[in-house]
């Protein structure tokens, strides 16, 4: 049983099914209300610390999405990206080996360097729907139901995957979890087909991601802020910065805006199994600003944990033998 129908839960459910498991996915919320539906969603390990596990998950995810883009999965494309950097830079970033071909070029003031690479972009609303359909077509179920105790679910299934995102803080008492509010603005696409990022803009993180019909303009990254109230000042700031970065956006009609809470976790995502009375609990949450970026790689790990029963004993870290 998988609790959570965001990008993390659904990709895990698909993989478990591929390995022969009978899967039921429970979700408290409809897909359009999830932070997974707000995500831009471009492969990039935003605010994620360098970590060999993360690098492995990111590389596996990029490979899977690239295959899906080549196979014509709706809403999955490869996007050429220009990433402008400020301040001192040395060598390629830690995530470059997972991204494949990352080239560094000189850049003019106020930038110090430009990185060029090509990575997957996923139109999440349709993609979440596609994943759900895949699960149902494979004999699984996706059920709207709020869970109050993960342990109670062992009466229904021997393995429970906890992919509840931010809600894991309360469901399993994880005090390392915290929300990071993010805000994006959607405008009509004036014909752009290249992503541009200026992560270090002193006025705020700035990115432009063209999709099939619109362009995602971002953004904000506000650790600890847990409300999703409208913020016209932040919206205007996003528009101002993105138009300065990509002047072709000036005058593009505004189609809407989205605000979501990234499920961040001190120490990085928790992907580990725990023996509980009654069954095996596999945790997969805390992906912060990189849930799409790490999704398929984490799903592989969830599968290994769920199907081999590899778990930590009480008081032992999952990576300890
Ligand atoms: C503005 C913005 C831009 C972003 N851009 C990107 C990007 O470009 N690339 C990227 O990789 N990431 C991006 N992200 C981050 C990404 O959205 C998240 O990392 C990802 O969606 C987390 O997915 P999840 O499945 O863990 O959580 P969620 O999508 O929150 O799903 C959690 C699931 O658990 C269910 N649940 C919770 N509690 C219960 C309960 N008690 N009972 C039953 N079900 C429950 C929910 O109903 C839901 O189905 C962005 C986020 C924001 C806000």
Short mmCIF file of C-alpha atoms and ligand atoms in Angstrom, two decimals:
data_model
loop_
_atom_site.label_atom_id
_atom_site.label_comp_id
_atom_site.label_asym_id
_atom_site.label_seq_id
_atom_site.Cartn_x
_atom_site.Cartn_y
_atom_site.Cartn_z
CA UNK A 1 0.00 0.00 0.00
CA UNK A 2 1.34 3.43 -0.93
CA UNK A 3 0.15 6.46 1.04
CA UNK A 4 0.52 9.53 -1.17
CA UNK A 5 -0.34 10.20 -4.80
CA UNK A 6 2.16 12.96 -5.45
CA UNK A 7 5.06 12.41 -7.81
CA UNK A 8 6.95 10.40 -5.16
CA UNK A 9 4.09 8.04 -4.28
CA UNK A 10 2.89 7.45 -7.85
CA UNK A 11 6.32 6.71 -9.31
CA UNK A 12 6.97 4.29 -6.42
CA UNK A 13 3.61 2.62 -7.05
CA UNK A 14 4.35 2.18 -10.77
CA UNK A 15 7.75 0.63 -10.03
CA UNK A 16 6.31 -1.70 -7.37
CA UNK A 17 3.73 -2.84 -9.88
CA UNK A 18 6.42 -3.46 -12.48
CA UNK A 19 8.04 -5.82 -9.98
CA UNK A 20 4.79 -7.73 -9.54
CA UNK A 21 3.33 -6.12 -6.40
CA UNK A 22 -0.40 -5.54 -6.03
CA UNK A 23 -0.65 -1.86 -5.27
CA UNK A 24 -3.27 0.41 -3.73
CA UNK A 25 -2.48 4.13 -3.51
CA UNK A 26 -4.25 6.25 -0.90
CA UNK A 27 -4.44 10.01 -1.21
CA UNK A 28 -6.04 12.55 1.10
CA UNK A 29 -6.22 15.18 -1.63
CA UNK A 30 -7.15 15.35 -5.32
CA UNK A 31 -4.17 15.68 -7.66
CA UNK A 32 -4.65 19.36 -8.63
CA UNK A 33 -4.33 20.37 -4.95
CA UNK A 34 -0.91 18.75 -4.45
CA UNK A 35 2.41 20.55 -4.43
CA UNK A 36 3.38 18.01 -7.10
CA UNK A 37 0.87 19.73 -9.41
CA UNK A 38 2.45 23.14 -8.68
CA UNK A 39 6.02 22.07 -9.54
CA UNK A 40 7.58 23.80 -12.56
CA UNK A 41 8.70 20.89 -13.08
CA UNK A 42 12.21 20.76 -14.40
CA UNK A 43 15.00 18.36 -13.54
CA UNK A 44 17.32 20.28 -11.21
CA UNK A 45 18.29 19.49 -7.58
CA UNK A 46 17.15 22.86 -6.18
CA UNK A 47 18.58 23.56 -2.71
CA UNK A 48 19.62 19.93 -2.33
CA UNK A 49 22.92 19.14 -0.65
CA UNK A 50 25.62 17.21 -2.48
CA UNK A 51 25.09 13.59 -1.48
CA UNK A 52 25.97 10.38 -3.36
CA UNK A 53 22.43 9.03 -2.81
CA UNK A 54 20.90 12.16 -4.32
CA UNK A 55 23.30 12.03 -7.27
CA UNK A 56 22.31 8.41 -7.92
CA UNK A 57 18.57 9.16 -7.70
CA UNK A 58 18.93 12.25 -9.88
CA UNK A 59 20.87 10.36 -12.57
CA UNK A 60 18.36 7.49 -12.62
CA UNK A 61 15.45 9.95 -12.84
CA UNK A 62 17.02 11.85 -15.70
CA UNK A 63 17.53 8.59 -17.57
CA UNK A 64 13.91 7.50 -17.05
CA UNK A 65 12.41 10.84 -18.09
CA UNK A 66 14.71 11.00 -21.12
CA UNK A 67 13.46 7.58 -22.20
CA UNK A 68 9.87 8.71 -21.62
CA UNK A 69 10.45 11.88 -23.68
CA UNK A 70 11.89 9.76 -26.50
CA UNK A 71 8.92 7.39 -26.18
CA UNK A 72 6.40 10.21 -26.53
CA UNK A 73 4.93 10.17 -23.00
CA UNK A 74 2.57 13.18 -22.92
CA UNK A 75 3.96 16.26 -21.22
CA UNK A 76 7.55 15.00 -20.94
CA UNK A 77 10.12 16.89 -23.05
CA UNK A 78 13.82 17.64 -22.99
CA UNK A 79 14.57 21.33 -22.49
CA UNK A 80 17.75 23.15 -23.45
CA UNK A 81 18.76 25.25 -20.45
CA UNK A 82 20.96 28.30 -19.88
CA UNK A 83 21.95 28.76 -16.26
CA UNK A 84 23.55 32.09 -15.43
CA UNK A 85 25.83 32.16 -12.43
CA UNK A 86 27.09 35.02 -10.27
CA UNK A 87 30.06 35.23 -7.91
CA UNK A 88 33.14 33.04 -7.88
CA UNK A 89 32.75 29.68 -9.63
CA UNK A 90 35.22 26.82 -9.87
CA UNK A 91 34.71 23.52 -11.62
CA UNK A 92 31.34 22.13 -12.57
CA UNK A 93 28.60 21.84 -9.92
CA UNK A 94 28.28 18.63 -7.86
CA UNK A 95 25.18 17.53 -9.78
CA UNK A 96 26.82 17.83 -13.23
CA UNK A 97 27.70 14.09 -13.50
CA UNK A 98 23.98 13.27 -13.20
CA UNK A 99 22.99 15.81 -15.85
CA UNK A 100 25.33 14.47 -18.51
CA UNK A 101 26.60 17.08 -20.93
CA UNK A 102 27.09 20.31 -18.91
CA UNK A 103 29.14 22.97 -20.70
CA UNK A 104 30.55 26.10 -19.08
CA UNK A 105 30.83 29.35 -21.10
CA UNK A 106 32.01 32.84 -20.27
CA UNK A 107 29.29 35.32 -19.41
CA UNK A 108 29.13 39.09 -19.23
CA UNK A 109 28.42 41.25 -16.14
CA UNK A 110 26.71 40.78 -13.73
CA UNK A 111 27.28 37.09 -14.42
CA UNK A 112 30.52 35.20 -14.07
CA UNK A 113 29.63 32.10 -16.05
CA UNK A 114 26.90 30.42 -18.05
CA UNK A 115 26.20 26.69 -17.87
CA UNK A 116 24.40 24.96 -20.73
CA UNK A 117 22.69 21.62 -20.42
CA UNK A 118 19.57 19.77 -21.57
CA UNK A 119 17.23 18.25 -18.98
CA UNK A 120 13.67 16.87 -18.74
CA UNK A 121 10.69 19.13 -18.13
CA UNK A 122 7.38 17.55 -17.11
CA UNK A 123 3.91 19.13 -17.30
CA UNK A 124 2.83 17.74 -13.97
CA UNK A 125 -0.97 17.94 -13.97
CA UNK A 126 -1.26 15.70 -17.02
CA UNK A 127 1.68 13.54 -15.96
CA UNK A 128 0.20 12.73 -12.52
CA UNK A 129 -2.97 11.72 -14.32
CA UNK A 130 -0.96 9.54 -16.73
CA UNK A 131 0.76 7.82 -13.79
CA UNK A 132 -2.58 7.15 -12.09
CA UNK A 133 -3.98 5.68 -15.30
CA UNK A 134 -0.93 3.45 -15.60
CA UNK A 135 -1.47 2.14 -12.08
CA UNK A 136 -5.14 1.42 -12.72
CA UNK A 137 -4.38 -0.21 -16.10
CA UNK A 138 -1.88 -2.46 -14.28
CA UNK A 139 -4.59 -3.70 -11.91
CA UNK A 140 -3.89 -1.24 -9.07
CA UNK A 141 -6.19 1.21 -7.36
CA UNK A 142 -5.97 4.90 -6.46
CA UNK A 143 -8.34 5.69 -3.59
CA UNK A 144 -9.25 9.00 -1.97
CA UNK A 145 -8.81 8.37 1.76
CA UNK A 146 -7.11 10.23 4.62
CA UNK A 147 -4.93 8.04 6.84
CA UNK A 148 -4.63 8.82 10.55
CA UNK A 149 -2.17 6.08 11.52
CA UNK A 150 0.33 4.38 9.19
CA UNK A 151 0.53 1.38 11.53
CA UNK A 152 -3.20 0.73 11.22
CA UNK A 153 -2.63 0.00 7.52
CA UNK A 154 -0.76 -3.23 8.30
CA UNK A 155 -4.18 -4.79 8.85
CA UNK A 156 -4.62 -4.34 5.08
CA UNK A 157 -1.12 -4.77 3.63
CA UNK A 158 2.25 -6.19 4.75
CA UNK A 159 4.23 -3.28 3.26
CA UNK A 160 3.27 0.39 3.56
CA UNK A 161 5.10 3.15 1.68
CA UNK A 162 4.92 6.53 3.37
CA UNK A 163 5.05 9.09 0.54
CA UNK A 164 3.04 11.78 2.30
CA UNK A 165 5.37 14.72 1.66
CA UNK A 166 5.00 17.52 4.19
CA UNK A 167 2.30 15.60 6.10
CA UNK A 168 4.95 13.09 7.19
CA UNK A 169 5.98 15.62 9.84
CA UNK A 170 2.78 14.88 11.76
CA UNK A 171 2.15 11.29 10.60
CA UNK A 172 5.47 9.97 11.83
CA UNK A 173 6.62 12.74 14.13
CA UNK A 174 9.57 13.81 11.97
CA UNK A 175 10.78 17.12 13.39
CA UNK A 176 13.34 17.54 10.60
CA UNK A 177 10.55 18.40 8.15
CA UNK A 178 9.75 22.02 7.27
CA UNK A 179 7.79 23.80 4.54
CA UNK A 180 9.43 25.97 1.91
CA UNK A 181 6.89 28.15 0.20
CA UNK A 182 7.20 28.60 -3.55
CA UNK A 183 5.35 30.92 -5.91
CA UNK A 184 5.19 30.79 -9.71
CA UNK A 185 3.38 32.86 -12.34
CA UNK A 186 2.08 31.37 -15.61
CA UNK A 187 2.06 33.46 -18.79
CA UNK A 188 1.20 32.65 -22.40
CA UNK A 189 4.19 31.32 -24.31
CA UNK A 190 5.40 33.93 -26.82
CA UNK A 191 7.36 31.22 -28.67
CA UNK A 192 10.12 30.34 -26.20
CA UNK A 193 11.69 26.88 -26.19
CA UNK A 194 14.65 27.31 -23.86
CA UNK A 195 14.80 27.43 -20.03
CA UNK A 196 16.81 30.22 -18.41
CA UNK A 197 17.83 30.27 -14.75
CA UNK A 198 19.43 32.90 -12.51
CA UNK A 199 19.36 31.13 -9.16
CA UNK A 200 21.57 33.70 -7.45
CA UNK A 201 19.72 36.89 -8.40
CA UNK A 202 20.02 39.00 -5.21
CA UNK A 203 16.37 40.10 -5.70
CA UNK A 204 15.21 36.46 -5.59
CA UNK A 205 15.57 33.12 -7.33
CA UNK A 206 14.63 33.60 -10.99
CA UNK A 207 13.71 31.05 -13.63
CA UNK A 208 11.83 30.84 -16.92
CA UNK A 209 10.59 27.44 -18.10
CA UNK A 210 8.61 27.29 -21.36
CA UNK A 211 5.98 24.53 -21.59
CA UNK A 212 3.70 23.58 -24.48
CA UNK A 213 1.13 26.33 -23.98
CA UNK A 214 2.50 28.54 -21.21
CA UNK A 215 5.71 29.61 -19.54
CA UNK A 216 6.43 29.05 -15.85
CA UNK A 217 7.99 32.15 -14.29
CA UNK A 218 9.59 31.76 -10.87
CA UNK A 219 9.96 32.09 -8.21
CA UNK A 220 10.30 32.27 -4.48
CA UNK A 221 12.00 30.02 -1.94
CA UNK A 222 10.82 30.85 1.59
CA UNK A 223 11.90 28.32 4.22
CA UNK A 224 9.50 28.06 7.16
CA UNK A 225 6.63 29.92 5.53
CA UNK A 226 3.58 27.62 5.65
CA UNK A 227 0.74 29.69 4.20
CA UNK A 228 -0.42 29.75 0.60
CA UNK A 229 -2.04 33.19 0.70
CA UNK A 230 -1.82 35.43 -2.36
CA UNK A 231 1.16 37.80 -2.37
CA UNK A 232 0.85 40.44 -5.15
CA UNK A 233 4.23 41.95 -4.28
CA UNK A 234 5.98 38.60 -4.78
CA UNK A 235 4.07 38.08 -8.05
CA UNK A 236 5.14 41.48 -9.36
CA UNK A 237 8.74 40.78 -8.35
CA UNK A 238 8.72 37.47 -10.25
CA UNK A 239 7.34 39.17 -13.37
CA UNK A 240 9.87 41.98 -13.15
CA UNK A 241 12.88 39.68 -12.72
CA UNK A 242 11.80 37.21 -15.41
CA UNK A 243 11.14 39.92 -18.00
CA UNK A 244 14.56 41.43 -17.24
CA UNK A 245 16.10 37.99 -17.76
CA UNK A 246 14.09 37.14 -20.92
CA UNK A 247 12.80 40.39 -22.49
CA UNK A 248 10.63 38.47 -25.00
CA UNK A 249 8.25 37.84 -22.09
CA UNK A 250 7.24 41.51 -21.87
CA UNK A 251 3.53 41.84 -22.57
CA UNK A 252 2.83 38.09 -22.45
CA UNK A 253 -0.71 37.65 -21.05
CA UNK A 254 -0.79 36.39 -17.46
CA UNK A 255 -2.68 33.09 -17.25
CA UNK A 256 -2.52 32.47 -13.52
CA UNK A 257 -0.27 31.85 -10.56
CA UNK A 258 0.39 28.93 -8.20
CA UNK A 259 1.71 28.76 -4.67
CA UNK A 260 2.89 25.53 -3.03
CA UNK A 261 4.80 24.25 -0.01
CA UNK A 262 7.88 22.20 -0.79
CA UNK A 263 8.29 19.28 1.65
CA UNK A 264 11.85 20.03 2.81
CA UNK A 265 13.82 18.08 5.39
CA UNK A 266 17.00 18.84 7.31
CA UNK A 267 19.45 16.10 6.29
CA UNK A 268 17.75 15.47 2.93
CA UNK A 269 14.98 13.09 1.84
CA UNK A 270 14.15 10.16 4.09
CA UNK A 271 14.15 6.99 2.02
CA UNK A 272 14.53 4.05 4.35
CA UNK A 273 12.65 1.05 5.67
CA UNK A 274 11.60 0.46 9.23
CA UNK A 275 10.36 -2.78 10.79
CA UNK A 276 7.12 -2.10 12.64
CA UNK A 277 4.88 -4.40 14.55
CA UNK A 278 2.76 -5.92 11.81
CA UNK A 279 4.79 -5.09 8.74
CA UNK A 280 7.41 -3.08 6.90
CA UNK A 281 7.14 0.69 6.67
CA UNK A 282 9.13 2.25 3.80
CA UNK A 283 9.55 6.01 4.09
CA UNK A 284 9.91 8.18 0.98
CA UNK A 285 9.40 11.84 1.79
CA UNK A 286 11.22 15.12 2.33
CA UNK A 287 12.24 15.84 -1.28
CA UNK A 288 12.05 19.63 -0.87
CA UNK A 289 12.42 21.46 -4.18
CA UNK A 290 13.50 18.36 -6.08
CA UNK A 291 10.69 15.79 -5.91
CA UNK A 292 10.34 15.48 -9.67
CA UNK A 293 14.15 15.49 -10.08
CA UNK A 294 14.63 12.55 -7.71
CA UNK A 295 11.33 10.71 -8.26
CA UNK A 296 12.18 7.69 -10.41
CA UNK A 297 15.52 7.10 -8.69
CA UNK A 298 13.79 7.11 -5.29
CA UNK A 299 11.10 4.83 -6.67
CA UNK A 300 13.80 2.29 -7.54
CA UNK A 301 15.13 2.49 -3.99
CA UNK A 302 11.66 2.17 -2.48
CA UNK A 303 11.20 -0.98 -4.56
CA UNK A 304 14.45 -2.49 -3.36
CA UNK A 305 13.58 -1.70 0.26
CA UNK A 306 9.99 -2.95 -0.04
CA UNK A 307 10.74 -6.13 -1.96
CA UNK A 308 13.92 -7.26 -0.21
CA UNK A 309 12.78 -6.21 3.24
CA UNK A 310 16.17 -4.51 3.82
CA UNK A 311 15.49 -2.41 6.89
CA UNK A 312 17.15 -0.80 9.84
CA UNK A 313 16.95 -2.26 13.30
CA UNK A 314 15.85 0.11 16.08
CA UNK A 315 18.62 2.63 16.75
CA UNK A 316 20.54 1.79 13.55
CA UNK A 317 20.90 4.06 10.57
CA UNK A 318 19.62 2.62 7.29
CA UNK A 319 23.06 2.90 5.68
CA UNK A 320 24.70 0.86 8.48
CA UNK A 321 25.16 -2.84 7.83
C1 LIG B 1 6.78 26.58 -6.91
C2 LIG B 1 7.39 25.20 -6.90
C3 LIG B 1 8.18 24.81 -7.98
C4 LIG B 1 8.77 23.53 -7.96
N1 LIG B 1 9.54 23.17 -9.03
C5 LIG B 1 10.14 21.96 -9.03
C6 LIG B 1 10.96 21.58 -10.13
O1 LIG B 1 11.13 22.32 -11.11
N2 LIG B 1 11.57 20.37 -10.07
C7 LIG B 1 11.41 19.51 -9.00
O2 LIG B 1 12.01 18.43 -9.00
N3 LIG B 1 10.62 19.85 -7.96
C8 LIG B 1 10.00 21.05 -7.93
N4 LIG B 1 9.22 21.42 -6.87
C9 LIG B 1 9.16 20.53 -5.70
C10 LIG B 1 8.13 19.42 -5.88
O3 LIG B 1 6.86 19.99 -6.13
C11 LIG B 1 8.08 18.53 -4.64
O4 LIG B 1 9.37 18.09 -4.26
C12 LIG B 1 7.25 17.28 -4.91
O5 LIG B 1 6.03 17.61 -5.52
C13 LIG B 1 6.97 16.50 -3.62
O6 LIG B 1 6.18 15.39 -3.98
P1 LIG B 1 5.57 14.41 -2.89
O7 LIG B 1 4.95 13.31 -3.66
O8 LIG B 1 6.60 14.08 -1.88
O9 LIG B 1 4.49 15.28 -2.10
P2 LIG B 1 3.00 15.77 -2.45
O10 LIG B 1 2.85 16.18 -3.86
O11 LIG B 1 2.66 16.77 -1.40
O12 LIG B 1 2.10 14.48 -2.23
C14 LIG B 1 1.82 14.00 -0.93
C15 LIG B 1 0.69 12.99 -1.01
O13 LIG B 1 0.44 12.48 0.30
C16 LIG B 1 -0.94 12.51 0.55
N5 LIG B 1 -1.18 12.56 1.98
C17 LIG B 1 -0.66 13.40 2.89
N6 LIG B 1 -1.16 13.13 4.11
C18 LIG B 1 -2.00 12.07 3.95
C19 LIG B 1 -2.81 11.33 4.82
N7 LIG B 1 -2.86 11.60 6.14
N8 LIG B 1 -3.57 10.33 4.31
C20 LIG B 1 -3.54 10.02 2.99
N9 LIG B 1 -2.78 10.70 2.11
C21 LIG B 1 -2.01 11.71 2.58
C22 LIG B 1 -1.41 13.77 -0.18
O14 LIG B 1 -2.83 13.78 -0.31
C23 LIG B 1 -0.65 13.59 -1.48
O15 LIG B 1 -1.35 12.64 -2.29
C24 LIG B 1 8.58 22.66 -6.86
C25 LIG B 1 7.75 23.06 -5.82
C26 LIG B 1 7.16 24.31 -5.83
C27 LIG B 1 6.27 24.72 -4.69
#
